[in-house]
Short mmCIF file of C-alpha atoms in Angstrom, two decimals:
data_model
loop_
_atom_site.label_atom_id
_atom_site.label_comp_id
_atom_site.label_asym_id
_atom_site.label_seq_id
_atom_site.Cartn_x
_atom_site.Cartn_y
_atom_site.Cartn_z
CA UNK Z 4 24.11 -84.04 3.99
CA UNK Z 5 26.85 -81.61 4.89
CA UNK Z 6 26.73 -78.74 7.35
CA UNK Z 7 26.55 -76.33 4.49
CA UNK Z 8 23.28 -77.86 3.39
CA UNK Z 9 21.66 -76.93 6.67
CA UNK Z 10 19.95 -73.55 6.35
CA UNK Z 11 18.57 -71.55 9.21
CA UNK Z 12 15.33 -69.80 8.32
CA UNK Z 13 15.88 -66.05 8.26
CA UNK Z 14 13.61 -63.85 10.33
CA UNK Z 15 11.23 -61.77 8.30
CA UNK Z 16 12.00 -58.06 8.55
CA UNK Z 17 8.91 -56.15 9.60
CA UNK Z 18 8.71 -52.37 9.32
CA UNK Z 19 7.86 -50.69 12.62
CA UNK Z 20 4.35 -49.26 12.86
CA UNK Z 21 3.92 -45.68 11.64
CA UNK Z 22 4.03 -43.11 14.40
CA UNK Z 23 1.02 -41.13 13.30
CA UNK Z 24 1.40 -38.64 16.12
CA UNK Z 25 4.84 -37.69 14.82
CA UNK Z 26 3.54 -37.61 11.23
CA UNK Z 27 0.78 -35.24 12.28
CA UNK Z 28 3.25 -32.99 14.08
CA UNK Z 29 5.49 -32.93 11.02
CA UNK Z 30 2.65 -32.08 8.64
CA UNK Z 31 1.75 -29.10 10.83
CA UNK Z 32 4.70 -27.24 9.30
CA UNK Z 33 3.64 -27.34 5.62
CA UNK Z 34 0.08 -26.54 6.71
CA UNK Z 35 1.36 -23.55 8.67
CA UNK Z 36 3.43 -22.42 5.67
CA UNK Z 37 0.48 -22.59 3.26
CA UNK Z 38 -1.87 -20.74 5.60
CA UNK Z 39 0.59 -17.98 6.53
CA UNK Z 40 1.79 -17.46 2.97
CA UNK Z 41 -1.79 -16.99 1.75
CA UNK Z 42 -2.78 -14.77 4.67
CA UNK Z 43 0.23 -12.46 4.49
CA UNK Z 44 1.23 -12.29 0.84
CA UNK Z 45 -2.23 -12.39 -0.71
CA UNK Z 46 -3.70 -9.92 1.79
CA UNK Z 47 -0.87 -7.46 1.10
CA UNK Z 48 -0.53 -7.84 -2.66
CA UNK Z 49 -3.99 -8.88 -3.92
CA UNK Z 50 -5.07 -5.45 -5.13
CA UNK Z 51 -2.30 -2.82 -5.14
CA UNK Z 52 -3.77 0.64 -5.36
CA UNK Z 53 -2.96 4.04 -3.87
CA UNK Z 54 -3.86 4.26 -0.19
CA UNK Z 55 -3.38 7.77 1.15
CA UNK Z 56 -0.52 8.17 -1.32
CA UNK Z 57 1.11 11.58 -0.68
CA UNK Z 58 1.14 13.78 -3.80
CA UNK Z 59 1.86 17.51 -4.06
CA UNK Z 60 -0.23 19.78 -6.27
CA UNK Z 61 1.71 22.86 -7.37
CA UNK Z 62 0.18 26.09 -8.64
CA UNK Z 63 -1.72 29.22 -7.64
CA UNK Z 64 -4.03 28.65 -4.67
CA UNK Z 65 -7.01 29.76 -6.75
CA UNK Z 66 -6.35 26.83 -9.09
CA UNK Z 67 -5.11 24.11 -6.76
CA UNK Z 68 -7.92 24.44 -4.20
CA UNK Z 69 -10.70 23.55 -6.62
CA UNK Z 70 -8.53 20.97 -8.35
CA UNK Z 71 -7.77 19.13 -5.11
CA UNK Z 72 -11.41 19.27 -4.11
CA UNK Z 73 -12.41 17.66 -7.40
CA UNK Z 74 -9.78 14.93 -7.18
CA UNK Z 75 -10.70 14.06 -3.60
CA UNK Z 76 -14.38 13.89 -4.51
CA UNK Z 77 -13.74 11.23 -7.14
CA UNK Z 78 -10.78 9.33 -5.67
CA UNK Z 79 -11.85 8.85 -2.07
CA UNK Z 80 -8.93 7.86 0.17
CA UNK Z 81 -6.49 7.07 -2.63
CA UNK Z 82 -4.48 10.27 -2.27
CA UNK Z 83 -3.19 12.54 0.46
CA UNK Z 84 -2.96 15.77 -1.51
CA UNK Z 85 -0.95 18.78 -0.36
CA UNK Z 86 -1.00 22.15 -2.12
CA UNK Z 87 1.94 24.48 -2.60
CA UNK Z 88 2.73 27.41 -4.86
CA UNK Z 89 6.44 26.63 -4.91
CA UNK Z 90 7.71 23.92 -7.26
CA UNK Z 91 11.02 23.75 -5.35
CA UNK Z 92 9.07 22.85 -2.22
CA UNK Z 93 7.31 20.05 -4.09
CA UNK Z 94 10.57 18.65 -5.47
CA UNK Z 95 12.10 18.83 -1.99
CA UNK Z 96 9.23 16.75 -0.63
CA UNK Z 97 9.83 14.14 -3.31
CA UNK Z 98 13.58 14.07 -2.69
CA UNK Z 99 13.01 13.75 1.07
CA UNK Z 100 10.51 10.93 0.41
CA UNK Z 101 7.61 12.83 1.93
CA UNK Z 102 5.71 12.54 -1.38
CA UNK Z 103 5.67 10.03 -4.23
CA UNK Z 104 5.35 12.78 -6.83
CA UNK Z 105 3.85 16.12 -7.75
CA UNK Z 106 1.55 17.61 -10.37
CA UNK Z 107 2.46 21.18 -11.29
CA UNK Z 108 -0.01 23.48 -13.05
CA UNK Z 109 1.61 26.13 -15.22
CA UNK Z 110 1.99 26.77 -18.92
CA UNK Z 111 1.95 22.99 -19.16
CA UNK Z 112 1.03 20.29 -16.66
CA UNK Z 113 4.27 18.84 -15.25
CA UNK Z 114 4.37 15.43 -13.63
CA UNK Z 115 7.24 15.29 -11.16
CA UNK Z 116 7.90 11.58 -10.67
CA UNK Z 117 10.46 9.46 -8.80
CA UNK Z 118 11.04 6.19 -10.61
CA UNK Z 119 13.23 4.99 -7.74
CA UNK Z 120 10.18 5.03 -5.47
CA UNK Z 121 8.60 2.26 -7.53
CA UNK Z 122 7.01 1.77 -10.92
CA UNK Z 123 3.53 1.94 -9.39
CA UNK Z 124 4.10 5.47 -8.11
CA UNK Z 125 5.21 6.64 -11.55
CA UNK Z 126 2.06 5.26 -13.15
CA UNK Z 127 -0.25 6.89 -10.63
CA UNK Z 128 1.38 10.33 -10.67
CA UNK Z 129 1.54 10.33 -14.47
CA UNK Z 130 -2.10 9.26 -14.77
CA UNK Z 131 -3.18 12.00 -12.39
CA UNK Z 132 -1.22 14.59 -14.39
CA UNK Z 133 -2.81 13.45 -17.66
CA UNK Z 134 -6.24 13.60 -16.04
CA UNK Z 135 -5.62 17.20 -15.01
CA UNK Z 136 -4.27 18.03 -18.48
CA UNK Z 137 -7.43 16.73 -20.09
CA UNK Z 138 -9.46 19.14 -17.99
CA UNK Z 139 -7.23 22.13 -18.76
CA UNK Z 140 -6.46 21.27 -22.39
CA UNK Z 141 -2.70 21.33 -21.79
CA UNK Z 142 0.21 19.05 -22.58
CA UNK Z 143 2.01 16.93 -19.99
CA UNK Z 144 5.73 17.21 -19.30
CA UNK Z 145 7.42 14.54 -17.18
CA UNK Z 146 10.43 15.20 -14.95
CA UNK Z 147 12.04 12.30 -13.08
CA UNK Z 148 13.68 13.29 -9.78
CA UNK Z 149 15.00 9.79 -9.00
CA UNK Z 150 15.69 7.91 -12.24
CA UNK Z 151 16.79 4.27 -12.35
CA UNK Z 152 19.09 2.53 -14.79
CA UNK Z 153 17.78 0.59 -17.77
CA UNK Z 154 18.87 -2.64 -16.06
CA UNK Z 155 16.66 -1.83 -13.03
CA UNK Z 156 13.52 -0.60 -14.76
CA UNK Z 157 11.25 -2.73 -12.54
CA UNK Z 158 12.84 -1.20 -9.39
CA UNK Z 159 12.61 -4.54 -7.52
CA UNK Z 160 16.30 -5.44 -7.75
CA UNK Z 161 16.95 -4.07 -4.27
CA UNK Z 162 14.05 -6.12 -2.93
CA UNK Z 163 15.60 -9.34 -4.20
CA UNK Z 164 18.88 -8.24 -2.65
CA UNK Z 165 17.07 -7.76 0.68
CA UNK Z 166 15.57 -11.25 0.43
CA UNK Z 167 19.01 -12.82 -0.05
CA UNK Z 168 20.41 -10.91 2.95
CA UNK Z 169 17.50 -12.13 5.04
CA UNK Z 170 18.06 -15.73 4.01
CA UNK Z 171 21.78 -15.44 4.74
CA UNK Z 172 21.03 -14.23 8.25
CA UNK Z 173 18.39 -16.63 9.46
CA UNK Z 174 19.48 -19.74 7.56
CA UNK Z 175 22.93 -19.46 9.13
CA UNK Z 176 21.40 -19.65 12.60
CA UNK Z 177 18.89 -22.31 11.58
CA UNK Z 178 21.75 -24.56 10.40
CA UNK Z 179 23.78 -23.90 13.54
CA UNK Z 180 20.81 -24.79 15.74
CA UNK Z 181 20.62 -28.16 13.97
CA UNK Z 182 24.28 -29.15 13.66
CA UNK Z 183 25.56 -27.57 16.89
CA UNK Z 184 22.60 -26.99 19.23
CA UNK Z 185 24.89 -26.47 22.26
CA UNK Z 186 27.17 -23.93 20.59
CA UNK Z 187 28.13 -21.05 22.83
CA UNK Z 188 26.43 -17.73 22.24
CA UNK Z 189 29.73 -15.98 21.52
CA UNK Z 190 30.57 -18.54 18.86
CA UNK Z 191 27.15 -18.14 17.26
CA UNK Z 192 27.59 -14.38 17.04
CA UNK Z 193 31.08 -14.79 15.58
CA UNK Z 194 29.85 -17.06 12.79
CA UNK Z 195 26.86 -14.77 12.23
CA UNK Z 196 29.18 -11.78 11.89
CA UNK Z 197 31.05 -13.59 9.14
CA UNK Z 198 27.79 -14.44 7.37
CA UNK Z 199 26.62 -10.82 7.75
CA UNK Z 200 29.73 -9.63 5.94
CA UNK Z 201 29.90 -12.28 3.24
CA UNK Z 202 26.20 -12.50 2.32
CA UNK Z 203 25.75 -8.87 1.15
CA UNK Z 204 29.13 -8.93 -0.62
CA UNK Z 205 28.28 -12.09 -2.54
CA UNK Z 206 24.68 -11.03 -3.21
CA UNK Z 207 25.68 -7.57 -4.43
CA UNK Z 208 28.47 -8.99 -6.58
CA UNK Z 209 26.14 -11.41 -8.35
CA UNK Z 210 23.28 -8.91 -8.55
CA UNK Z 211 25.57 -6.34 -10.12
CA UNK Z 212 26.24 -8.67 -13.04
CA UNK Z 213 22.64 -8.11 -14.09
CA UNK Z 214 21.88 -4.72 -12.51
CA UNK Z 215 25.22 -3.01 -13.22
CA UNK Z 216 25.47 -2.03 -9.53
CA UNK Z 217 22.19 -0.08 -9.87
CA UNK Z 218 24.22 2.73 -11.42
CA UNK Z 219 25.45 3.66 -7.94
CA UNK Z 220 28.66 5.48 -7.04
CA UNK Z 221 31.37 3.92 -4.86
CA UNK Z 222 30.09 5.91 -1.87
CA UNK Z 223 26.53 4.73 -2.40
CA UNK Z 224 27.68 1.12 -2.75
CA UNK Z 225 29.62 1.31 0.51
CA UNK Z 226 26.59 2.74 2.30
CA UNK Z 227 24.37 0.03 0.79
CA UNK Z 228 26.74 -2.71 1.93
CA UNK Z 229 27.04 -1.24 5.41
CA UNK Z 230 23.27 -1.10 5.90
CA UNK Z 231 22.75 -4.58 4.48
CA UNK Z 232 25.48 -6.05 6.70
CA UNK Z 233 23.85 -4.49 9.75
CA UNK Z 234 20.49 -5.84 8.62
CA UNK Z 235 21.80 -9.36 7.98
CA UNK Z 236 23.39 -9.48 11.44
CA UNK Z 237 20.17 -8.19 13.01
CA UNK Z 238 18.14 -10.89 11.22
CA UNK Z 239 20.49 -13.52 12.62
CA UNK Z 240 20.34 -11.99 16.10
CA UNK Z 241 16.53 -12.17 16.02
CA UNK Z 242 16.80 -15.80 14.92
CA UNK Z 243 19.14 -16.59 17.84
CA UNK Z 244 16.69 -14.99 20.25
CA UNK Z 245 13.72 -16.96 18.91
CA UNK Z 246 15.68 -20.22 18.93
CA UNK Z 247 16.75 -19.70 22.54
CA UNK Z 248 13.23 -18.72 23.52
CA UNK Z 249 11.22 -21.39 21.70
CA UNK Z 250 13.61 -24.25 20.95
CA UNK Z 251 12.41 -26.62 18.23
CA UNK Z 252 9.26 -24.57 17.68
CA UNK Z 253 11.36 -21.53 16.75
CA UNK Z 254 11.07 -22.21 13.00
CA UNK Z 255 7.41 -21.16 13.10
CA UNK Z 256 8.24 -17.85 14.79
CA UNK Z 257 11.31 -17.23 12.63
CA UNK Z 258 9.35 -17.64 9.39
CA UNK Z 259 6.50 -15.49 10.70
CA UNK Z 260 8.74 -12.62 11.78
CA UNK Z 261 11.36 -12.74 9.01
CA UNK Z 262 9.42 -13.99 5.98
CA UNK Z 263 5.63 -13.87 6.23
CA UNK Z 264 5.40 -10.43 7.85
CA UNK Z 265 8.79 -9.06 6.86
CA UNK Z 266 8.66 -9.14 3.06
CA UNK Z 267 5.07 -7.99 2.39
CA UNK Z 268 5.49 -5.02 4.75
CA UNK Z 269 8.95 -4.02 3.51
CA UNK Z 270 7.72 -1.82 0.65
CA UNK Z 271 10.12 -3.59 -1.69
CA UNK Z 272 7.72 -5.45 -3.96
CA UNK Z 273 4.97 -2.82 -3.73
CA UNK Z 274 5.53 0.76 -2.49
CA UNK Z 275 4.22 1.34 1.02
CA UNK Z 276 1.66 3.90 -0.20
CA UNK Z 277 0.02 1.10 -2.23
CA UNK Z 278 -0.33 -1.36 0.65
CA UNK Z 279 -3.50 -1.85 2.72
CA UNK Z 280 -3.66 0.12 5.96
CA UNK Z 281 -2.65 -2.80 8.19
CA UNK Z 282 0.52 -3.41 6.19
CA UNK Z 283 1.34 0.30 6.11
CA UNK Z 284 1.21 0.27 9.90
CA UNK Z 285 3.50 -2.76 10.11
CA UNK Z 286 5.86 -1.08 7.63
CA UNK Z 287 6.40 1.79 10.08
CA UNK Z 288 8.24 -0.35 12.63
CA UNK Z 289 9.15 -3.74 11.13
CA UNK Z 290 12.62 -5.08 10.47
CA UNK Z 291 12.51 -5.46 6.67
CA UNK Z 292 11.25 -1.96 5.94
CA UNK Z 293 13.89 -0.59 8.35
CA UNK Z 294 16.49 -1.85 5.85
CA UNK Z 295 14.58 -1.63 2.57
CA UNK Z 296 13.79 2.07 2.83
CA UNK Z 297 17.34 3.21 3.74
CA UNK Z 298 18.99 1.25 0.92
CA UNK Z 299 16.40 2.62 -1.52
CA UNK Z 300 17.09 6.12 -0.19
CA UNK Z 301 20.85 5.66 -0.54
CA UNK Z 302 20.68 4.43 -4.15
CA UNK Z 303 17.96 6.72 -5.53
CA UNK Z 304 17.43 9.67 -3.15
CA UNK Z 305 20.88 10.65 -1.89
CA UNK Z 306 20.23 9.06 1.50
CA UNK Z 307 17.36 11.41 2.32
CA UNK Z 308 14.87 9.99 4.81
CA UNK Z 309 17.06 7.04 5.81
CA UNK Z 310 17.68 8.14 9.40
CA UNK Z 311 14.36 7.20 11.08
CA UNK Z 312 14.38 3.76 9.47
CA UNK Z 313 17.97 3.10 10.56
CA UNK Z 314 16.95 4.02 14.09
CA UNK Z 315 14.24 1.34 13.95
CA UNK Z 316 16.81 -1.17 12.66
CA UNK Z 317 19.09 -0.29 15.56
CA UNK Z 318 16.27 -0.79 18.06
CA UNK Z 319 15.62 -4.26 16.66
CA UNK Z 320 19.29 -5.17 17.02
CA UNK Z 321 19.66 -3.81 20.55
CA UNK Z 322 16.42 -5.51 21.62
CA UNK Z 323 17.48 -8.87 20.13
CA UNK Z 324 20.94 -8.74 21.73
CA UNK Z 325 19.59 -7.54 25.07
CA UNK Z 326 16.83 -10.14 25.38
CA UNK Z 327 19.16 -12.93 24.27
CA UNK Z 328 21.72 -11.88 26.87
CA UNK Z 329 19.01 -11.83 29.53
CA UNK Z 330 17.87 -15.34 28.60
CA UNK Z 331 21.45 -16.62 28.60
CA UNK Z 332 22.09 -15.08 32.01
CA UNK Z 333 19.00 -16.66 33.51
CA UNK Z 334 19.92 -20.03 32.03
CA UNK Z 335 23.42 -19.79 33.49
CA UNK Z 336 22.08 -18.97 36.95
CA UNK Z 337 19.61 -21.85 36.70
CA UNK Z 338 22.36 -24.28 35.69
CA UNK Z 339 24.66 -23.09 38.50
CA UNK Z 340 21.90 -23.52 41.09
CA UNK Z 341 21.34 -27.19 40.13
#
């Protein structure tokens, strides 16, 4: 027998026991995602209907008073009706985004709509005008104060654009927190600034292939890109803050703030006047709506009404930068004292 005939029994490879505690911790994430998605998206979108939707009724006071009284008696809290005798005043309210439309009583019943405010608003204002026309025996004329292009008939193109900008902001920071967890704050902001510039440019370029740039002018496009770049950077800044504050658990907070609450309350998929009261309240101060409403105003309403929302967006950015700087300063002092 030669040495080569001598075989040493190999040791059997045994898989290590399953760490069920770690498995349970890992499965908490998909469970969290399912629960939050159902709670936020279904609660916001399950039954879109007017909820204190502002509509102007135009005509002589002797006519509009009884008409409004009748509508309110049958519609409950669906509408927030305002009367005026001046059609120019009604159109101004629509253009300034203080109303979703107007019903004017004259020789005919005129439905003043704003398609750029959302397809749902058009349907409601038109239906209300036809209901009034049935009572008066008149015809309905429709005037669109904020028309959209044929390629954007659903009016949700800007919402998808907002989603992409959001993903570009927070995914950039999520990746950096995984591949370079000790990266300096200045370096994170530098990379984020690049992502905030590139993401809207790429997203708008691809979107325009299908939407034909929403029919916007060069000036409108530049304003849109400026707002979306500011928004994308702010999203990333919020992500940096949450990562520094919560560490590995930050993904739960990031998704809650930037996805589960952000998109349903933005007014992009469903106009804010069709959301339940809770989501209308969130819309008034949340990050997504602070970008969604200005870019909608820029494209469809000449920028009217964008100012207050941009102020909210600025507050989010300043708060994120300030709190992150405070955390970094405290960490530096703690490290120096050790």
